[in-house]
Amino acid sequence: MGQKVLFFGDAGIDDAVALTYAYLSEEIDIVGVVADYGNVSREQTIANVQYLAKVFNFPSEVKIIGGAEVPMTGEQPIFYPEVHGVYGLGPIEPETNSGVIENFFEIVNIIEEYQGELIIVNAGRLTSLATMFILYQSLMKKVKAYYIMGGAFWVPGNVTAVSEANFHADPIAVRIVLQYAENVTIIPLNVTDRALVTPEMVNYIDYKGKAPIIKPVLDFYYNFYKSRNPGIVGSPVHDAITLLASIREDMFTYRTLPVHIVLQDGDTARGQSIADVRPYIQFGEQEKKHRIAFDFDYNYFFRDFMSVMTGETFR
C-alpha cells in the first residue's frame, strides 16, 4: 500500500503527468482528485480527470470531486490555452463529462476515513483547499501534511515578474491556507522550473509504452516552452515533482520561514510570495512558518521519474 494522497488540481498537462506517475508508482495511492478551475474551466477539468481515469483504469474507489469554479477574489478566471491547449491536455480532446462526480463535501468523508495518514497535494489554485479551512478547521487538523505547488522566492514568476500562477490567481485563498494549515511544504518555481523532462526522456517513456499520453502532451508543452525560451532543454513538470515531494523527502533542500502573500490587485506584486529571511528578527509564537523547497537533486529526480514511468531501474 502506498502513501494515501488526495490530489487537488486543474488537470492541465503537468497535472496529467503527475497523475500518470501516481498511477504507475507503487508508493502512491490516490484516493481522490478534486477538479478545480485553473488551466481550464472546472467543467473541462472534470472531463480531463475522467479521461485520465479511463486511460489508466483508475480503481472505482478513487473519487472524482467537483471543486471550485471561480477564485475567492470574485473574478472570472483567466485561462491559458497557449500553454496547455484549448482542452487542457495539449492536442487531446477528451469526451464531455461522463460518470459519477462526487459532491464537494465528499472531501470530508475522505479525510475522516484516512485521518492521520492522508496527505493533500495541491497542484493547482488553492480556492477549494481554502474553502475547506473556512468550513472545517478542526477536520483539517486530521490531515497528515500538505504539499503545495506555488510561489516564486527571489526567482522570476510565470504570470508577472514576481508572481507564480497558482498564487497569483487567488492570493486570498493562499493566505487562508498558509494561515491555518499545519505541516505545509511549498514547492515553488525555484524547484519546479528546473524539473525538466527532455524530449529524449519523453521518447524513451513513449517507447516503453506504460504511459501512452505522455508524448503528445509533453511534446505540446515543450513546444510552448521552447517558443518562449529557445534555450530550454525540456518541459518543467511542476505538479509531478510536487507529488514526488510527498514520498521523496531526501530529494529536496528546505528552509522553514515565515511566508507573506501580497493581495494587492492590479499590480505586478499581486500573489507574490515573500519569505522573511532576516536573521535578527525574533518571530512570535503566532508567526506561522512553512517549509519551502529551494533546491533539489536533479539526478535523483531523473532516476526516480524515469524508473516509474518506464518500469525499468535507472541508476
PDB file of N, CA and C in Angstrom, residues 16-109:
ATOM      1  N   ALA A  16      -1.622  16.041 -15.489  1.00  0.00           N
ATOM      2  CA  ALA A  16      -1.744  14.728 -16.130  1.00  0.00           C
ATOM      3  C   ALA A  16      -0.472  13.913 -15.946  1.00  0.00           C
ATOM      4  N   VAL A  17       0.683  14.567 -16.023  1.00  0.00           N
ATOM      5  CA  VAL A  17       1.948  13.868 -15.800  1.00  0.00           C
ATOM      6  C   VAL A  17       2.025  13.376 -14.360  1.00  0.00           C
ATOM      7  N   ALA A  18       1.610  14.218 -13.415  1.00  0.00           N
ATOM      8  CA  ALA A  18       1.630  13.831 -12.004  1.00  0.00           C
ATOM      9  C   ALA A  18       0.718  12.641 -11.744  1.00  0.00           C
ATOM     10  N   LEU A  19      -0.487  12.658 -12.304  1.00  0.00           N
ATOM     11  CA  LEU A  19      -1.429  11.557 -12.080  1.00  0.00           C
ATOM     12  C   LEU A  19      -0.954  10.285 -12.773  1.00  0.00           C
ATOM     13  N   THR A  20      -0.272  10.432 -13.908  1.00  0.00           N
ATOM     14  CA  THR A  20       0.317   9.267 -14.570  1.00  0.00           C
ATOM     15  C   THR A  20       1.386   8.637 -13.685  1.00  0.00           C
ATOM     16  N   TYR A  21       2.245   9.477 -13.130  1.00  0.00           N
ATOM     17  CA  TYR A  21       3.282   8.992 -12.207  1.00  0.00           C
ATOM     18  C   TYR A  21       2.632   8.252 -11.036  1.00  0.00           C
ATOM     19  N   ALA A  22       1.581   8.860 -10.469  1.00  0.00           N
ATOM     20  CA  ALA A  22       0.913   8.242  -9.317  1.00  0.00           C
ATOM     21  C   ALA A  22       0.333   6.883  -9.685  1.00  0.00           C
ATOM     22  N   TYR A  23      -0.272   6.793 -10.860  1.00  0.00           N
ATOM     23  CA  TYR A  23      -0.862   5.523 -11.302  1.00  0.00           C
ATOM     24  C   TYR A  23       0.208   4.448 -11.442  1.00  0.00           C
ATOM     25  N   LEU A  24       1.375   4.803 -11.955  1.00  0.00           N
ATOM     26  CA  LEU A  24       2.426   3.826 -12.214  1.00  0.00           C
ATOM     27  C   LEU A  24       3.279   3.519 -10.974  1.00  0.00           C
ATOM     28  N   SER A  25       3.209   4.383  -9.973  1.00  0.00           N
ATOM     29  CA  SER A  25       4.020   4.195  -8.772  1.00  0.00           C
ATOM     30  C   SER A  25       3.324   3.265  -7.785  1.00  0.00           C
ATOM     31  N   GLU A  26       4.103   2.395  -7.165  1.00  0.00           N
ATOM     32  CA  GLU A  26       3.580   1.531  -6.111  1.00  0.00           C
ATOM     33  C   GLU A  26       3.602   2.229  -4.755  1.00  0.00           C
ATOM     34  N   GLU A  27       4.164   3.429  -4.706  1.00  0.00           N
ATOM     35  CA  GLU A  27       4.330   4.125  -3.428  1.00  0.00           C
ATOM     36  C   GLU A  27       3.312   5.230  -3.204  1.00  0.00           C
ATOM     37  N   ILE A  28       2.428   5.470  -4.177  1.00  0.00           N
ATOM     38  CA  ILE A  28       1.397   6.493  -4.053  1.00  0.00           C
ATOM     39  C   ILE A  28       0.041   5.865  -4.344  1.00  0.00           C
ATOM     40  N   ASP A  29      -0.900   6.156  -3.477  1.00  0.00           N
ATOM     41  CA  ASP A  29      -2.261   5.651  -3.620  1.00  0.00           C
ATOM     42  C   ASP A  29      -3.195   6.856  -3.649  1.00  0.00           C
ATOM     43  N   ILE A  30      -3.579   7.266  -4.861  1.00  0.00           N
ATOM     44  CA  ILE A  30      -4.506   8.389  -4.999  1.00  0.00           C
ATOM     45  C   ILE A  30      -5.897   7.933  -4.570  1.00  0.00           C
ATOM     46  N   VAL A  31      -6.462   8.602  -3.556  1.00  0.00           N
ATOM     47  CA  VAL A  31      -7.784   8.214  -3.055  1.00  0.00           C
ATOM     48  C   VAL A  31      -8.877   9.143  -3.579  1.00  0.00           C
ATOM     49  N   GLY A  32      -8.480  10.273  -4.163  1.00  0.00           N
ATOM     50  CA  GLY A  32      -9.454  11.191  -4.723  1.00  0.00           C
ATOM     51  C   GLY A  32      -8.767  12.304  -5.475  1.00  0.00           C
ATOM     52  N   VAL A  33      -9.490  12.881  -6.439  1.00  0.00           N
ATOM     53  CA  VAL A  33      -8.991  14.021  -7.206  1.00  0.00           C
ATOM     54  C   VAL A  33     -10.047  15.118  -7.147  1.00  0.00           C
ATOM     55  N   VAL A  34      -9.671  16.275  -6.636  1.00  0.00           N
ATOM     56  CA  VAL A  34     -10.564  17.433  -6.613  1.00  0.00           C
ATOM     57  C   VAL A  34     -10.278  18.257  -7.859  1.00  0.00           C
ATOM     58  N   ALA A  35     -11.283  18.371  -8.718  1.00  0.00           N
ATOM     59  CA  ALA A  35     -11.122  19.016 -10.029  1.00  0.00           C
ATOM     60  C   ALA A  35     -11.553  20.474  -9.945  1.00  0.00           C
ATOM     61  N   ASP A  36     -10.586  21.374 -10.054  1.00  0.00           N
ATOM     62  CA  ASP A  36     -10.816  22.814  -9.918  1.00  0.00           C
ATOM     63  C   ASP A  36     -10.633  23.540 -11.248  1.00  0.00           C
ATOM     64  N   TYR A  37     -11.156  24.771 -11.304  1.00  0.00           N
ATOM     65  CA  TYR A  37     -10.782  25.685 -12.384  1.00  0.00           C
ATOM     66  C   TYR A  37      -9.285  25.942 -12.288  1.00  0.00           C
ATOM     67  N   GLY A  38      -8.698  26.458 -13.366  1.00  0.00           N
ATOM     68  CA  GLY A  38      -7.283  26.818 -13.323  1.00  0.00           C
ATOM     69  C   GLY A  38      -6.724  26.941 -14.721  1.00  0.00           C
ATOM     70  N   ASN A  39      -6.090  25.860 -15.187  1.00  0.00           N
ATOM     71  CA  ASN A  39      -5.610  25.861 -16.570  1.00  0.00           C
ATOM     72  C   ASN A  39      -6.782  25.929 -17.543  1.00  0.00           C
ATOM     73  N   VAL A  40      -7.889  25.293 -17.151  1.00  0.00           N
ATOM     74  CA  VAL A  40      -9.135  25.300 -17.914  1.00  0.00           C
ATOM     75  C   VAL A  40     -10.276  25.449 -16.912  1.00  0.00           C
ATOM     76  N   SER A  41     -11.498  25.482 -17.398  1.00  0.00           N
ATOM     77  CA  SER A  41     -12.650  25.603 -16.505  1.00  0.00           C
ATOM     78  C   SER A  41     -12.813  24.348 -15.647  1.00  0.00           C
ATOM     79  N   ARG A  42     -13.586  24.464 -14.581  1.00  0.00           N
ATOM     80  CA  ARG A  42     -13.845  23.284 -13.753  1.00  0.00           C
ATOM     81  C   ARG A  42     -14.518  22.186 -14.565  1.00  0.00           C
ATOM     82  N   GLU A  43     -15.478  22.547 -15.416  1.00  0.00           N
ATOM     83  CA  GLU A  43     -16.168  21.544 -16.225  1.00  0.00           C
ATOM     84  C   GLU A  43     -15.179  20.771 -17.087  1.00  0.00           C
ATOM     85  N   GLN A  44     -14.239  21.491 -17.728  1.00  0.00           N
ATOM     86  CA  GLN A  44     -13.253  20.818 -18.566  1.00  0.00           C
ATOM     87  C   GLN A  44     -12.271  20.007 -17.719  1.00  0.00           C
ATOM     88  N   THR A  45     -11.926  20.526 -16.546  1.00  0.00           N
ATOM     89  CA  THR A  45     -11.040  19.776 -15.660  1.00  0.00           C
ATOM     90  C   THR A  45     -11.659  18.437 -15.278  1.00  0.00           C
ATOM     91  N   ILE A  46     -12.940  18.452 -14.955  1.00  0.00           N
ATOM     92  CA  ILE A  46     -13.631  17.203 -14.610  1.00  0.00           C
ATOM     93  C   ILE A  46     -13.557  16.227 -15.775  1.00  0.00           C
ATOM     94  N   ALA A  47     -13.826  16.723 -16.998  1.00  0.00           N
ATOM     95  CA  ALA A  47     -13.752  15.858 -18.179  1.00  0.00           C
ATOM     96  C   ALA A  47     -12.344  15.297 -18.354  1.00  0.00           C
ATOM     97  N   ASN A  48     -11.335  16.120 -18.097  1.00  0.00           N
ATOM     98  CA  ASN A  48      -9.947  15.665 -18.240  1.00  0.00           C
ATOM     99  C   ASN A  48      -9.606  14.585 -17.225  1.00  0.00           C
ATOM    100  N   VAL A  49     -10.037  14.771 -15.987  1.00  0.00           N
ATOM    101  CA  VAL A  49      -9.761  13.761 -14.959  1.00  0.00           C
ATOM    102  C   VAL A  49     -10.486  12.459 -15.289  1.00  0.00           C
ATOM    103  N   GLN A  50     -11.716  12.572 -15.760  1.00  0.00           N
ATOM    104  CA  GLN A  50     -12.443  11.356 -16.155  1.00  0.00           C
ATOM    105  C   GLN A  50     -11.739  10.648 -17.308  1.00  0.00           C
ATOM    106  N   TYR A  51     -11.228  11.419 -18.235  1.00  0.00           N
ATOM    107  CA  TYR A  51     -10.478  10.829 -19.352  1.00  0.00           C
ATOM    108  C   TYR A  51      -9.255  10.082 -18.849  1.00  0.00           C
ATOM    109  N   LEU A  52      -8.498  10.710 -17.955  1.00  0.00           N
ATOM    110  CA  LEU A  52      -7.311  10.058 -17.404  1.00  0.00           C
ATOM    111  C   LEU A  52      -7.684   8.818 -16.618  1.00  0.00           C
ATOM    112  N   ALA A  53      -8.806   8.877 -15.901  1.00  0.00           N
ATOM    113  CA  ALA A  53      -9.258   7.711 -15.134  1.00  0.00           C
ATOM    114  C   ALA A  53      -9.552   6.535 -16.054  1.00  0.00           C
ATOM    115  N   LYS A  54     -10.090   6.819 -17.249  1.00  0.00           N
ATOM    116  CA  LYS A  54     -10.369   5.747 -18.213  1.00  0.00           C
ATOM    117  C   LYS A  54      -9.083   5.218 -18.840  1.00  0.00           C
ATOM    118  N   VAL A  55      -8.197   6.121 -19.209  1.00  0.00           N
ATOM    119  CA  VAL A  55      -6.942   5.701 -19.840  1.00  0.00           C
ATOM    120  C   VAL A  55      -6.159   4.757 -18.934  1.00  0.00           C
ATOM    121  N   PHE A  56      -6.125   5.093 -17.641  1.00  0.00           N
ATOM    122  CA  PHE A  56      -5.324   4.318 -16.699  1.00  0.00           C
ATOM    123  C   PHE A  56      -6.154   3.379 -15.833  1.00  0.00           C
ATOM    124  N   ASN A  57      -7.445   3.317 -16.136  1.00  0.00           N
ATOM    125  CA  ASN A  57      -8.313   2.379 -15.416  1.00  0.00           C
ATOM    126  C   ASN A  57      -8.188   2.562 -13.910  1.00  0.00           C
ATOM    127  N   PHE A  58      -8.383   3.806 -13.470  1.00  0.00           N
ATOM    128  CA  PHE A  58      -8.321   4.083 -12.039  1.00  0.00           C
ATOM    129  C   PHE A  58      -9.331   3.212 -11.300  1.00  0.00           C
ATOM    130  N   PRO A  59      -8.995   2.726 -10.129  1.00  0.00           N
ATOM    131  CA  PRO A  59      -9.963   1.947  -9.344  1.00  0.00           C
ATOM    132  C   PRO A  59     -11.226   2.752  -9.067  1.00  0.00           C
ATOM    133  N   SER A  60     -12.348   2.070  -8.964  1.00  0.00           N
ATOM    134  CA  SER A  60     -13.631   2.751  -8.771  1.00  0.00           C
ATOM    135  C   SER A  60     -13.683   3.532  -7.469  1.00  0.00           C
ATOM    136  N   GLU A  61     -12.865   3.135  -6.488  1.00  0.00           N
ATOM    137  CA  GLU A  61     -12.902   3.843  -5.206  1.00  0.00           C
ATOM    138  C   GLU A  61     -12.194   5.198  -5.247  1.00  0.00           C
ATOM    139  N   VAL A  62     -11.485   5.508  -6.348  1.00  0.00           N
ATOM    140  CA  VAL A  62     -10.877   6.833  -6.490  1.00  0.00           C
ATOM    141  C   VAL A  62     -11.978   7.837  -6.820  1.00  0.00           C
ATOM    142  N   LYS A  63     -12.223   8.753  -5.913  1.00  0.00           N
ATOM    143  CA  LYS A  63     -13.316   9.705  -6.070  1.00  0.00           C
ATOM    144  C   LYS A  63     -12.886  10.885  -6.948  1.00  0.00           C
ATOM    145  N   ILE A  64     -13.736  11.253  -7.899  1.00  0.00           N
ATOM    146  CA  ILE A  64     -13.539  12.473  -8.683  1.00  0.00           C
ATOM    147  C   ILE A  64     -14.546  13.492  -8.160  1.00  0.00           C
ATOM    148  N   ILE A  65     -14.027  14.594  -7.639  1.00  0.00           N
ATOM    149  CA  ILE A  65     -14.834  15.550  -6.883  1.00  0.00           C
ATOM    150  C   ILE A  65     -14.825  16.900  -7.591  1.00  0.00           C
ATOM    151  N   GLY A  66     -15.987  17.479  -7.767  1.00  0.00           N
ATOM    152  CA  GLY A  66     -16.090  18.805  -8.358  1.00  0.00           C
ATOM    153  C   GLY A  66     -15.632  19.863  -7.368  1.00  0.00           C
ATOM    154  N   GLY A  67     -14.649  20.669  -7.763  1.00  0.00           N
ATOM    155  CA  GLY A  67     -14.103  21.703  -6.885  1.00  0.00           C
ATOM    156  C   GLY A  67     -14.608  23.087  -7.236  1.00  0.00           C
ATOM    157  N   ALA A  68     -13.751  24.077  -7.059  1.00  0.00           N
ATOM    158  CA  ALA A  68     -14.134  25.477  -7.228  1.00  0.00           C
ATOM    159  C   ALA A  68     -14.253  25.856  -8.700  1.00  0.00           C
ATOM    160  N   GLU A  69     -15.157  26.794  -8.975  1.00  0.00           N
ATOM    161  CA  GLU A  69     -15.339  27.320 -10.338  1.00  0.00           C
ATOM    162  C   GLU A  69     -14.657  28.672 -10.522  1.00  0.00           C
ATOM    163  N   VAL A  70     -14.592  29.464  -9.447  1.00  0.00           N
ATOM    164  CA  VAL A  70     -14.004  30.800  -9.535  1.00  0.00           C
ATOM    165  C   VAL A  70     -13.186  31.055  -8.267  1.00  0.00           C
ATOM    166  N   PRO A  71     -12.245  32.008  -8.319  1.00  0.00           N
ATOM    167  CA  PRO A  71     -11.430  32.304  -7.139  1.00  0.00           C
ATOM    168  C   PRO A  71     -12.186  33.110  -6.094  1.00  0.00           C
ATOM    169  N   MET A  72     -11.603  33.207  -4.904  1.00  0.00           N
ATOM    170  CA  MET A  72     -12.203  33.981  -3.818  1.00  0.00           C
ATOM    171  C   MET A  72     -12.139  35.474  -4.057  1.00  0.00           C
ATOM    172  N   THR A  73     -11.391  35.890  -5.056  1.00  0.00           N
ATOM    173  CA  THR A  73     -11.355  37.307  -5.426  1.00  0.00           C
ATOM    174  C   THR A  73     -12.652  37.757  -6.085  1.00  0.00           C
ATOM    175  N   GLY A  74     -13.480  36.793  -6.517  1.00  0.00           N
ATOM    176  CA  GLY A  74     -14.726  37.118  -7.196  1.00  0.00           C
ATOM    177  C   GLY A  74     -14.589  37.350  -8.683  1.00  0.00           C
ATOM    178  N   GLU A  75     -13.369  37.252  -9.202  1.00  0.00           N
ATOM    179  CA  GLU A  75     -13.121  37.475 -10.621  1.00  0.00           C
ATOM    180  C   GLU A  75     -13.453  36.224 -11.429  1.00  0.00           C
ATOM    181  N   GLN A  76     -13.634  36.421 -12.706  1.00  0.00           N
ATOM    182  CA  GLN A  76     -13.703  35.276 -13.606  1.00  0.00           C
ATOM    183  C   GLN A  76     -12.279  34.807 -13.899  1.00  0.00           C
ATOM    184  N   PRO A  77     -12.044  33.508 -13.835  1.00  0.00           N
ATOM    185  CA  PRO A  77     -10.675  33.027 -14.059  1.00  0.00           C
ATOM    186  C   PRO A  77     -10.212  33.258 -15.489  1.00  0.00           C
ATOM    187  N   ILE A  78      -8.915  33.429 -15.642  1.00  0.00           N
ATOM    188  CA  ILE A  78      -8.283  33.580 -16.950  1.00  0.00           C
ATOM    189  C   ILE A  78      -7.599  32.268 -17.303  1.00  0.00           C
ATOM    190  N   PHE A  79      -7.838  31.762 -18.503  1.00  0.00           N
ATOM    191  CA  PHE A  79      -7.242  30.511 -18.940  1.00  0.00           C
ATOM    192  C   PHE A  79      -6.128  30.785 -19.955  1.00  0.00           C
ATOM    193  N   TYR A  80      -5.244  29.807 -20.114  1.00  0.00           N
ATOM    194  CA  TYR A  80      -4.053  29.995 -20.951  1.00  0.00           C
ATOM    195  C   TYR A  80      -3.936  28.845 -21.958  1.00  0.00           C
ATOM    196  N   PRO A  81      -4.770  28.863 -23.013  1.00  0.00           N
ATOM    197  CA  PRO A  81      -4.766  27.746 -23.965  1.00  0.00           C
ATOM    198  C   PRO A  81      -3.444  27.583 -24.697  1.00  0.00           C
ATOM    199  N   GLU A  82      -2.664  28.658 -24.802  1.00  0.00           N
ATOM    200  CA  GLU A  82      -1.372  28.536 -25.481  1.00  0.00           C
ATOM    201  C   GLU A  82      -0.401  27.676 -24.679  1.00  0.00           C
ATOM    202  N   VAL A  83      -0.631  27.534 -23.381  1.00  0.00           N
ATOM    203  CA  VAL A  83       0.262  26.742 -22.520  1.00  0.00           C
ATOM    204  C   VAL A  83      -0.173  25.285 -22.484  1.00  0.00           C
ATOM    205  N   HIS A  84      -1.452  25.053 -22.238  1.00  0.00           N
ATOM    206  CA  HIS A  84      -1.947  23.693 -22.014  1.00  0.00           C
ATOM    207  C   HIS A  84      -2.893  23.197 -23.111  1.00  0.00           C
ATOM    208  N   GLY A  85      -3.178  24.026 -24.094  1.00  0.00           N
ATOM    209  CA  GLY A  85      -4.133  23.642 -25.121  1.00  0.00           C
ATOM    210  C   GLY A  85      -5.544  24.068 -24.750  1.00  0.00           C
ATOM    211  N   VAL A  86      -6.407  24.104 -25.723  1.00  0.00           N
ATOM    212  CA  VAL A  86      -7.790  24.554 -25.509  1.00  0.00           C
ATOM    213  C   VAL A  86      -8.486  23.699 -24.465  1.00  0.00           C
ATOM    214  N   TYR A  87      -8.218  22.403 -24.467  1.00  0.00           N
ATOM    215  CA  TYR A  87      -8.896  21.485 -23.549  1.00  0.00           C
ATOM    216  C   TYR A  87      -8.041  21.123 -22.339  1.00  0.00           C
ATOM    217  N   GLY A  88      -6.830  21.663 -22.274  1.00  0.00           N
ATOM    218  CA  GLY A  88      -6.003  21.441 -21.103  1.00  0.00           C
ATOM    219  C   GLY A  88      -5.008  20.309 -21.212  1.00  0.00           C
ATOM    220  N   LEU A  89      -5.182  19.437 -22.185  1.00  0.00           N
ATOM    221  CA  LEU A  89      -4.294  18.283 -22.347  1.00  0.00           C
ATOM    222  C   LEU A  89      -3.584  18.333 -23.694  1.00  0.00           C
ATOM    223  N   GLY A  90      -3.093  19.515 -24.051  1.00  0.00           N
ATOM    224  CA  GLY A  90      -2.381  19.664 -25.310  1.00  0.00           C
ATOM    225  C   GLY A  90      -3.270  19.365 -26.495  1.00  0.00           C
ATOM    226  N   PRO A  91      -2.873  18.421 -27.359  1.00  0.00           N
ATOM    227  CA  PRO A  91      -3.660  18.127 -28.554  1.00  0.00           C
ATOM    228  C   PRO A  91      -4.834  17.179 -28.302  1.00  0.00           C
ATOM    229  N   ILE A  92      -4.952  16.661 -27.089  1.00  0.00           N
ATOM    230  CA  ILE A  92      -6.003  15.680 -26.788  1.00  0.00           C
ATOM    231  C   ILE A  92      -7.313  16.393 -26.493  1.00  0.00           C
ATOM    232  N   GLU A  93      -8.406  15.905 -27.089  1.00  0.00           N
ATOM    233  CA  GLU A  93      -9.732  16.450 -26.835  1.00  0.00           C
ATOM    234  C   GLU A  93     -10.568  15.384 -26.124  1.00  0.00           C
ATOM    235  N   PRO A  94     -10.637  15.446 -24.802  1.00  0.00           N
ATOM    236  CA  PRO A  94     -11.399  14.430 -24.065  1.00  0.00           C
ATOM    237  C   PRO A  94     -12.887  14.516 -24.357  1.00  0.00           C
ATOM    238  N   GLU A  95     -13.570  13.422 -24.104  1.00  0.00           N
ATOM    239  CA  GLU A  95     -15.022  13.430 -24.220  1.00  0.00           C
ATOM    240  C   GLU A  95     -15.615  14.337 -23.150  1.00  0.00           C
ATOM    241  N   THR A  96     -16.865  14.727 -23.334  1.00  0.00           N
ATOM    242  CA  THR A  96     -17.539  15.529 -22.322  1.00  0.00           C
ATOM    243  C   THR A  96     -17.773  14.684 -21.079  1.00  0.00           C
ATOM    244  N   ASN A  97     -18.161  15.355 -20.004  1.00  0.00           N
ATOM    245  CA  ASN A  97     -18.297  14.693 -18.712  1.00  0.00           C
ATOM    246  C   ASN A  97     -19.150  13.428 -18.796  1.00  0.00           C
ATOM    247  N   SER A  98     -18.683  12.386 -18.160  1.00  0.00           N
ATOM    248  CA  SER A  98     -19.444  11.144 -18.054  1.00  0.00           C
ATOM    249  C   SER A  98     -19.049  10.470 -16.760  1.00  0.00           C
ATOM    250  N   GLY A  99     -19.968   9.740 -16.173  1.00  0.00           N
ATOM    251  CA  GLY A  99     -19.654   9.052 -14.934  1.00  0.00           C
ATOM    252  C   GLY A  99     -20.034   9.879 -13.717  1.00  0.00           C
ATOM    253  N   VAL A 100     -19.713   9.347 -12.565  1.00  0.00           N
ATOM    254  CA  VAL A 100     -20.129   9.941 -11.299  1.00  0.00           C
ATOM    255  C   VAL A 100     -19.164  11.045 -10.877  1.00  0.00           C
ATOM    256  N   ILE A 101     -19.719  12.206 -10.555  1.00  0.00           N
ATOM    257  CA  ILE A 101     -18.944  13.297  -9.982  1.00  0.00           C
ATOM    258  C   ILE A 101     -19.410  13.469  -8.546  1.00  0.00           C
ATOM    259  N   GLU A 102     -18.479  13.362  -7.619  1.00  0.00           N
ATOM    260  CA  GLU A 102     -18.831  13.460  -6.208  1.00  0.00           C
ATOM    261  C   GLU A 102     -19.057  14.903  -5.798  1.00  0.00           C
ATOM    262  N   ASN A 103     -19.940  15.072  -4.842  1.00  0.00           N
ATOM    263  CA  ASN A 103     -20.171  16.371  -4.231  1.00  0.00           C
ATOM    264  C   ASN A 103     -18.900  16.857  -3.533  1.00  0.00           C
ATOM    265  N   PHE A 104     -18.725  18.156  -3.498  1.00  0.00           N
ATOM    266  CA  PHE A 104     -17.527  18.746  -2.886  1.00  0.00           C
ATOM    267  C   PHE A 104     -17.290  18.212  -1.472  1.00  0.00           C
ATOM    268  N   PHE A 105     -18.353  17.966  -0.752  1.00  0.00           N
ATOM    269  CA  PHE A 105     -18.215  17.590   0.656  1.00  0.00           C
ATOM    270  C   PHE A 105     -17.825  16.126   0.841  1.00  0.00           C
ATOM    271  N   GLU A 106     -17.611  15.421  -0.260  1.00  0.00           N
ATOM    272  CA  GLU A 106     -17.008  14.089  -0.174  1.00  0.00           C
ATOM    273  C   GLU A 106     -15.582  14.191   0.391  1.00  0.00           C
ATOM    274  N   ILE A 107     -14.988  15.365   0.264  1.00  0.00           N
ATOM    275  CA  ILE A 107     -13.665  15.594   0.849  1.00  0.00           C
ATOM    276  C   ILE A 107     -13.694  15.300   2.344  1.00  0.00           C
ATOM    277  N   VAL A 108     -14.784  15.683   3.003  1.00  0.00           N
ATOM    278  CA  VAL A 108     -14.926  15.433   4.440  1.00  0.00           C
ATOM    279  C   VAL A 108     -14.840  13.943   4.729  1.00  0.00           C
ATOM    280  N   ASN A 109     -15.547  13.142   3.949  1.00  0.00           N
ATOM    281  CA  ASN A 109     -15.554  11.694   4.166  1.00  0.00           C
ATOM    282  C   ASN A 109     -14.166  11.094   3.958  1.00  0.00           C
TER     283      ASN A 109
END
